[in-house]
Amino acid sequence: MPDSQGFPDSNSMFTCLIEYADLVEALRDGPRRKQALVDRLGVSPETVYRRTRDLRDAGLLERTQSGYALTNLGRLYAREYDSVQTFARRLHEARDLLEHFATDELPPRAVFRNADITTVEQYAPDRPSRWVERAIRRTRRFRGLLPVLPRRLADALGASRSSETRTDVILDADVADHYRADTDFAETFDRESAGLYLTDEQIPYGILLVDCENGDDTTLALTVYDEQGVLRGVVVNDDRSAVSWGERRYERYRAEATPAGS
């Protein structure tokens, strides 16, 4: 639908971009003449004419002395289309994990945008656990909000007590009770560089905040569990917006949690 000045609306422009994505991609590096587009796309001259006409009518394309070229509007729309495509690919990778979230507990899209996603696979069911284990063993500072405590994760935390790693963990109080008689678990947090906090609040997913060895950057790892408490996948993102969300979420639980032993 055109606006009051006769231009298509934003939805129509975006639809046009999607339909003619191959033509837009061919113009990313600069203008091209009609025959060059015919050869590049492997379509008829009539098809190129129709597509360029539609893109010109949408204000996304113009004719120049060097051939067809994207307008500034077209370039900006194309960048946004790239962003949407990237986000869609990440959601597709995470599609099985998303089924384990309650609808009202879905993390913001910043957590998934540009994320690396590791999931359970048929012949590699421990891939997410191995990622978490390696991350804990390599970090200088670890902050965790954990609804469950898988054995491998507990072992990795135990191994960290022989290093200078700062470890702070918020656990479901019932999970902590289960480990209370475990000597290794008790020793993990029986040191100045470790803190254990208990919460009675429901924890819908795990949040791991892992500082790099050089101490300059923090990575967010969102750990997703099924109804049996089995780790199904890890969504890893070091973008500042994703990390900031994870830190705010962690600190909210931390403010209400009770230090173990108090």
GROMACS .gro file of C-alpha atoms in nm:
model
  262
    1MET     CA    1   0.000   0.000   0.000
    2PRO     CA    2   0.148   0.342  -0.099
    3ASP     CA    3   0.175   0.628   0.147
    4SER     CA    4   0.038   0.977   0.095
    5GLN     CA    5   0.326   1.062  -0.141
    6GLY     CA    6   0.273   0.757  -0.358
    7PHE     CA    7   0.558   0.542  -0.220
    8PRO     CA    8   0.500   0.185  -0.099
    9ASP     CA    9   0.484   0.136   0.277
   10SER     CA   10   0.767  -0.027   0.472
   11ASN     CA   11   0.607  -0.372   0.465
   12SER     CA   12   0.577  -0.362   0.087
   13MET     CA   13   0.939  -0.251   0.055
   14PHE     CA   14   1.058  -0.533   0.277
   15THR     CA   15   0.849  -0.786   0.084
   16CYS     CA   16   1.007  -0.657  -0.236
   17LEU     CA   17   1.354  -0.701  -0.088
   18ILE     CA   18   1.281  -1.060   0.013
   19GLU     CA   19   1.134  -1.148  -0.327
   20TYR     CA   20   1.428  -1.000  -0.517
   21ALA     CA   21   1.706  -1.076  -0.268
   22ASP     CA   22   1.931  -1.225  -0.537
   23LEU     CA   23   1.915  -0.906  -0.745
   24VAL     CA   24   1.982  -0.686  -0.443
   25GLU     CA   25   2.278  -0.907  -0.351
   26ALA     CA   26   2.417  -0.864  -0.704
   27LEU     CA   27   2.417  -0.486  -0.655
   28ARG     CA   28   2.586  -0.485  -0.312
   29ASP     CA   29   2.929  -0.410  -0.458
   30GLY     CA   30   2.815  -0.136  -0.693
   31PRO     CA   31   2.614  -0.061  -1.008
   32ARG     CA   32   2.560  -0.325  -1.277
   33ARG     CA   33   2.418  -0.297  -1.624
   34LYS     CA   34   2.117  -0.496  -1.738
   35GLN     CA   35   2.311  -0.762  -1.930
   36ALA     CA   36   2.547  -0.815  -1.636
   37LEU     CA   37   2.244  -0.880  -1.415
   38VAL     CA   38   2.098  -1.122  -1.673
   39ASP     CA   39   2.426  -1.316  -1.675
   40ARG     CA   40   2.469  -1.305  -1.296
   41LEU     CA   41   2.116  -1.416  -1.212
   42GLY     CA   42   2.065  -1.656  -1.502
   43VAL     CA   43   1.724  -1.513  -1.591
   44SER     CA   44   1.573  -1.348  -1.897
   45PRO     CA   45   1.610  -0.977  -1.979
   46GLU     CA   46   1.234  -0.944  -1.929
   47THR     CA   47   1.265  -1.079  -1.574
   48VAL     CA   48   1.545  -0.836  -1.494
   49TYR     CA   49   1.338  -0.551  -1.636
   50ARG     CA   50   1.035  -0.645  -1.424
   51ARG     CA   51   1.237  -0.682  -1.104
   52THR     CA   52   1.434  -0.360  -1.148
   53ARG     CA   53   1.111  -0.177  -1.229
   54ASP     CA   54   0.949  -0.300  -0.908
   55LEU     CA   55   1.254  -0.206  -0.701
   56ARG     CA   56   1.266   0.138  -0.864
   57ASP     CA   57   0.895   0.191  -0.792
   58ALA     CA   58   0.968   0.104  -0.428
   59GLY     CA   59   1.246   0.363  -0.413
   60LEU     CA   60   1.512   0.096  -0.349
   61LEU     CA   61   1.681   0.109  -0.689
   62GLU     CA   62   1.782   0.377  -0.939
   63ARG     CA   63   1.936   0.397  -1.283
   64THR     CA   64   2.273   0.567  -1.305
   65GLN     CA   65   2.525   0.621  -1.584
   66SER     CA   66   2.702   0.307  -1.461
   67GLY     CA   67   2.389   0.093  -1.456
   68TYR     CA   68   2.135  -0.009  -1.194
   69ALA     CA   69   2.231   0.082  -0.836
   70LEU     CA   70   2.077   0.061  -0.492
   71THR     CA   71   1.958   0.388  -0.347
   72ASN     CA   72   2.068   0.485   0.004
   73LEU     CA   73   1.726   0.369   0.119
   74GLY     CA   74   1.780   0.040  -0.059
   75ARG     CA   75   2.120  -0.012   0.105
   76LEU     CA   76   1.981   0.052   0.453
   77TYR     CA   77   1.685  -0.179   0.396
   78ALA     CA   78   1.925  -0.445   0.266
   79ARG     CA   79   2.136  -0.419   0.583
   80GLU     CA   80   1.825  -0.460   0.797
   81TYR     CA   81   1.723  -0.760   0.589
   82ASP     CA   82   2.065  -0.915   0.659
   83SER     CA   83   2.009  -0.860   1.030
   84VAL     CA   84   1.669  -1.029   1.018
   85GLN     CA   85   1.814  -1.323   0.824
   86THR     CA   86   2.093  -1.368   1.077
   87PHE     CA   87   1.845  -1.358   1.365
   88ALA     CA   88   1.616  -1.606   1.189
   89ARG     CA   89   1.906  -1.850   1.142
   90ARG     CA   90   1.990  -1.832   1.513
   91LEU     CA   91   1.627  -1.896   1.608
   92HIS     CA   92   1.620  -2.192   1.372
   93GLU     CA   93   1.929  -2.337   1.541
   94ALA     CA   94   1.764  -2.285   1.880
   95ARG     CA   95   1.419  -2.412   1.777
   96ASP     CA   96   1.435  -2.728   1.992
   97LEU     CA   97   1.559  -2.533   2.295
   98LEU     CA   98   1.280  -2.277   2.268
   99GLU     CA   99   1.024  -2.546   2.347
  100HIS     CA  100   1.169  -2.573   2.699
  101PHE     CA  101   1.091  -2.210   2.788
  102ALA     CA  102   0.768  -2.096   2.947
  103THR     CA  103   0.608  -1.836   2.722
  104ASP     CA  104   0.638  -1.563   2.986
  105GLU     CA  105   1.006  -1.650   3.050
  106LEU     CA  106   1.144  -1.613   2.700
  107PRO     CA  107   1.476  -1.422   2.706
  108PRO     CA  108   1.502  -1.109   2.488
  109ARG     CA  109   1.607  -1.150   2.128
  110ALA     CA  110   1.946  -0.989   2.205
  111VAL     CA  111   2.041  -1.318   2.374
  112PHE     CA  112   1.993  -1.510   2.046
  113ARG     CA  113   2.116  -1.252   1.798
  114ASN     CA  114   2.471  -1.340   1.689
  115ALA     CA  115   2.482  -1.622   1.946
  116ASP     CA  116   2.668  -1.952   1.918
  117ILE     CA  117   2.429  -2.236   1.999
  118THR     CA  118   2.540  -2.579   2.116
  119THR     CA  119   2.271  -2.847   2.149
  120VAL     CA  120   2.246  -3.214   2.231
  121GLU     CA  121   2.301  -3.432   1.925
  122GLN     CA  122   2.225  -3.799   1.872
  123TYR     CA  123   2.590  -3.907   1.872
  124ALA     CA  124   2.717  -3.627   2.097
  125PRO     CA  125   2.470  -3.589   2.385
  126ASP     CA  126   2.730  -3.428   2.611
  127ARG     CA  127   2.829  -3.139   2.381
  128PRO     CA  128   2.658  -2.869   2.594
  129SER     CA  129   2.802  -3.015   2.917
  130ARG     CA  130   3.152  -3.022   2.771
  131TRP     CA  131   3.124  -2.656   2.667
  132VAL     CA  132   3.019  -2.554   3.020
  133GLU     CA  133   3.293  -2.763   3.178
  134ARG     CA  134   3.565  -2.609   2.960
  135ALA     CA  135   3.435  -2.258   3.022
  136ILE     CA  136   3.445  -2.299   3.401
  137ARG     CA  137   3.793  -2.450   3.398
  138ARG     CA  138   3.932  -2.162   3.190
  139THR     CA  139   3.767  -1.861   3.348
  140ARG     CA  140   3.910  -1.615   3.599
  141ARG     CA  141   3.566  -1.529   3.738
  142PHE     CA  142   3.248  -1.732   3.724
  143ARG     CA  143   2.898  -1.625   3.822
  144GLY     CA  144   2.619  -1.877   3.790
  145LEU     CA  145   2.245  -1.883   3.840
  146LEU     CA  146   2.158  -2.253   3.831
  147PRO     CA  147   1.821  -2.432   3.853
  148VAL     CA  148   2.001  -2.769   3.864
  149LEU     CA  149   2.359  -2.879   3.914
  150PRO     CA  150   2.467  -3.155   3.674
  151ARG     CA  151   2.751  -3.377   3.793
  152ARG     CA  152   2.999  -3.255   3.533
  153LEU     CA  153   2.930  -2.895   3.621
  154ALA     CA  154   2.974  -2.973   3.992
  155ASP     CA  155   3.305  -3.145   3.915
  156ALA     CA  156   3.423  -2.846   3.712
  157LEU     CA  157   3.337  -2.613   3.999
  158GLY     CA  158   3.526  -2.843   4.235
  159ALA     CA  159   3.833  -2.832   4.011
  160SER     CA  160   3.828  -2.451   4.021
  161ARG     CA  161   3.902  -2.446   4.393
  162SER     CA  162   4.270  -2.522   4.323
  163SER     CA  163   4.297  -2.209   4.105
  164GLU     CA  164   4.251  -1.836   4.161
  165THR     CA  165   3.907  -1.843   4.002
  166ARG     CA  166   3.644  -1.630   4.174
  167THR     CA  167   3.326  -1.838   4.192
  168ASP     CA  168   2.981  -1.715   4.291
  169VAL     CA  169   2.683  -1.944   4.244
  170ILE     CA  170   2.312  -1.899   4.313
  171LEU     CA  171   2.140  -2.234   4.352
  172ASP     CA  172   1.786  -2.354   4.399
  173ALA     CA  173   1.769  -2.425   4.773
  174ASP     CA  174   1.638  -2.778   4.716
  175VAL     CA  175   1.931  -2.855   4.485
  176ALA     CA  176   2.175  -2.730   4.748
  177ASP     CA  177   2.013  -2.958   5.009
  178HIS     CA  178   2.076  -3.253   4.780
  179TYR     CA  179   2.450  -3.172   4.773
  180ARG     CA  180   2.485  -3.069   5.136
  181ALA     CA  181   2.640  -3.403   5.240
  182ASP     CA  182   2.881  -3.403   4.944
  183THR     CA  183   3.229  -3.328   5.084
  184ASP     CA  184   3.370  -3.210   4.749
  185PHE     CA  185   3.077  -2.975   4.701
  186ALA     CA  186   3.121  -2.828   5.050
  187GLU     CA  187   3.495  -2.777   4.994
  188THR     CA  188   3.428  -2.600   4.664
  189PHE     CA  189   3.263  -2.313   4.848
  190ASP     CA  190   3.461  -2.333   5.170
  191ARG     CA  191   3.715  -2.071   5.061
  192GLU     CA  192   3.739  -1.693   5.045
  193SER     CA  193   3.718  -1.679   4.666
  194ALA     CA  194   3.383  -1.859   4.648
  195GLY     CA  195   3.029  -1.773   4.742
  196LEU     CA  196   2.718  -1.988   4.749
  197TYR     CA  197   2.372  -1.832   4.766
  198LEU     CA  198   2.036  -2.005   4.793
  199THR     CA  199   1.702  -1.903   4.649
  200ASP     CA  200   1.349  -2.035   4.682
  201GLU     CA  201   1.246  -1.857   4.361
  202GLN     CA  202   1.187  -2.063   4.051
  203ILE     CA  203   1.486  -2.045   3.817
  204PRO     CA  204   1.360  -2.104   3.461
  205TYR     CA  205   1.704  -2.151   3.298
  206GLY     CA  206   2.069  -2.122   3.388
  207ILE     CA  207   2.269  -1.804   3.348
  208LEU     CA  208   2.647  -1.836   3.343
  209LEU     CA  209   2.863  -1.525   3.332
  210VAL     CA  210   3.215  -1.625   3.238
  211ASP     CA  211   3.502  -1.376   3.243
  212CYS     CA  212   3.779  -1.438   2.995
  213GLU     CA  213   4.123  -1.534   3.122
  214ASN     CA  214   4.257  -1.184   3.050
  215GLY     CA  215   3.972  -1.039   3.255
  216ASP     CA  216   3.869  -0.792   2.985
  217ASP     CA  217   3.551  -0.951   2.852
  218THR     CA  218   3.251  -1.139   2.982
  219THR     CA  219   3.051  -1.405   2.798
  220LEU     CA  220   2.691  -1.498   2.871
  221ALA     CA  221   2.595  -1.864   2.851
  222LEU     CA  222   2.225  -1.943   2.879
  223THR     CA  223   2.184  -2.308   2.977
  224VAL     CA  224   1.854  -2.476   2.893
  225TYR     CA  225   1.720  -2.786   3.071
  226ASP     CA  226   1.432  -3.021   3.005
  227GLU     CA  227   1.170  -3.124   3.263
  228GLN     CA  228   1.401  -3.396   3.396
  229GLY     CA  229   1.679  -3.145   3.459
  230VAL     CA  230   1.891  -3.268   3.167
  231LEU     CA  231   2.100  -3.001   2.994
  232ARG     CA  232   1.967  -2.968   2.639
  233GLY     CA  233   2.174  -2.682   2.508
  234VAL     CA  234   2.379  -2.368   2.564
  235VAL     CA  235   2.325  -2.029   2.400
  236VAL     CA  236   2.655  -1.838   2.412
  237ASN     CA  237   2.680  -1.466   2.340
  238ASP     CA  238   2.945  -1.205   2.421
  239ASP     CA  239   2.757  -0.907   2.276
  240ARG     CA  240   2.732  -0.634   2.536
  241SER     CA  241   2.351  -0.617   2.519
  242ALA     CA  242   2.317  -0.991   2.586
  243VAL     CA  243   2.574  -0.988   2.867
  244SER     CA  244   2.408  -0.685   3.029
  245TRP     CA  245   2.074  -0.863   3.031
  246GLY     CA  246   2.235  -1.170   3.192
  247GLU     CA  247   2.406  -0.956   3.456
  248ARG     CA  248   2.082  -0.778   3.545
  249ARG     CA  249   1.901  -1.110   3.571
  250TYR     CA  250   2.176  -1.259   3.788
  251GLU     CA  251   2.189  -0.955   4.017
  252ARG     CA  252   1.811  -0.960   4.066
  253TYR     CA  253   1.828  -1.315   4.201
  254ARG     CA  254   2.146  -1.237   4.395
  255ALA     CA  255   1.978  -0.949   4.578
  256GLU     CA  256   1.704  -1.181   4.708
  257ALA     CA  257   1.918  -1.489   4.770
  258THR     CA  258   2.045  -1.599   5.111
  259PRO     CA  259   2.413  -1.681   5.168
  260ALA     CA  260   2.454  -2.052   5.242
  261GLY     CA  261   2.506  -2.121   5.612
  262SER     CA  262   2.342  -1.799   5.731
   0.00000   0.00000   0.00000
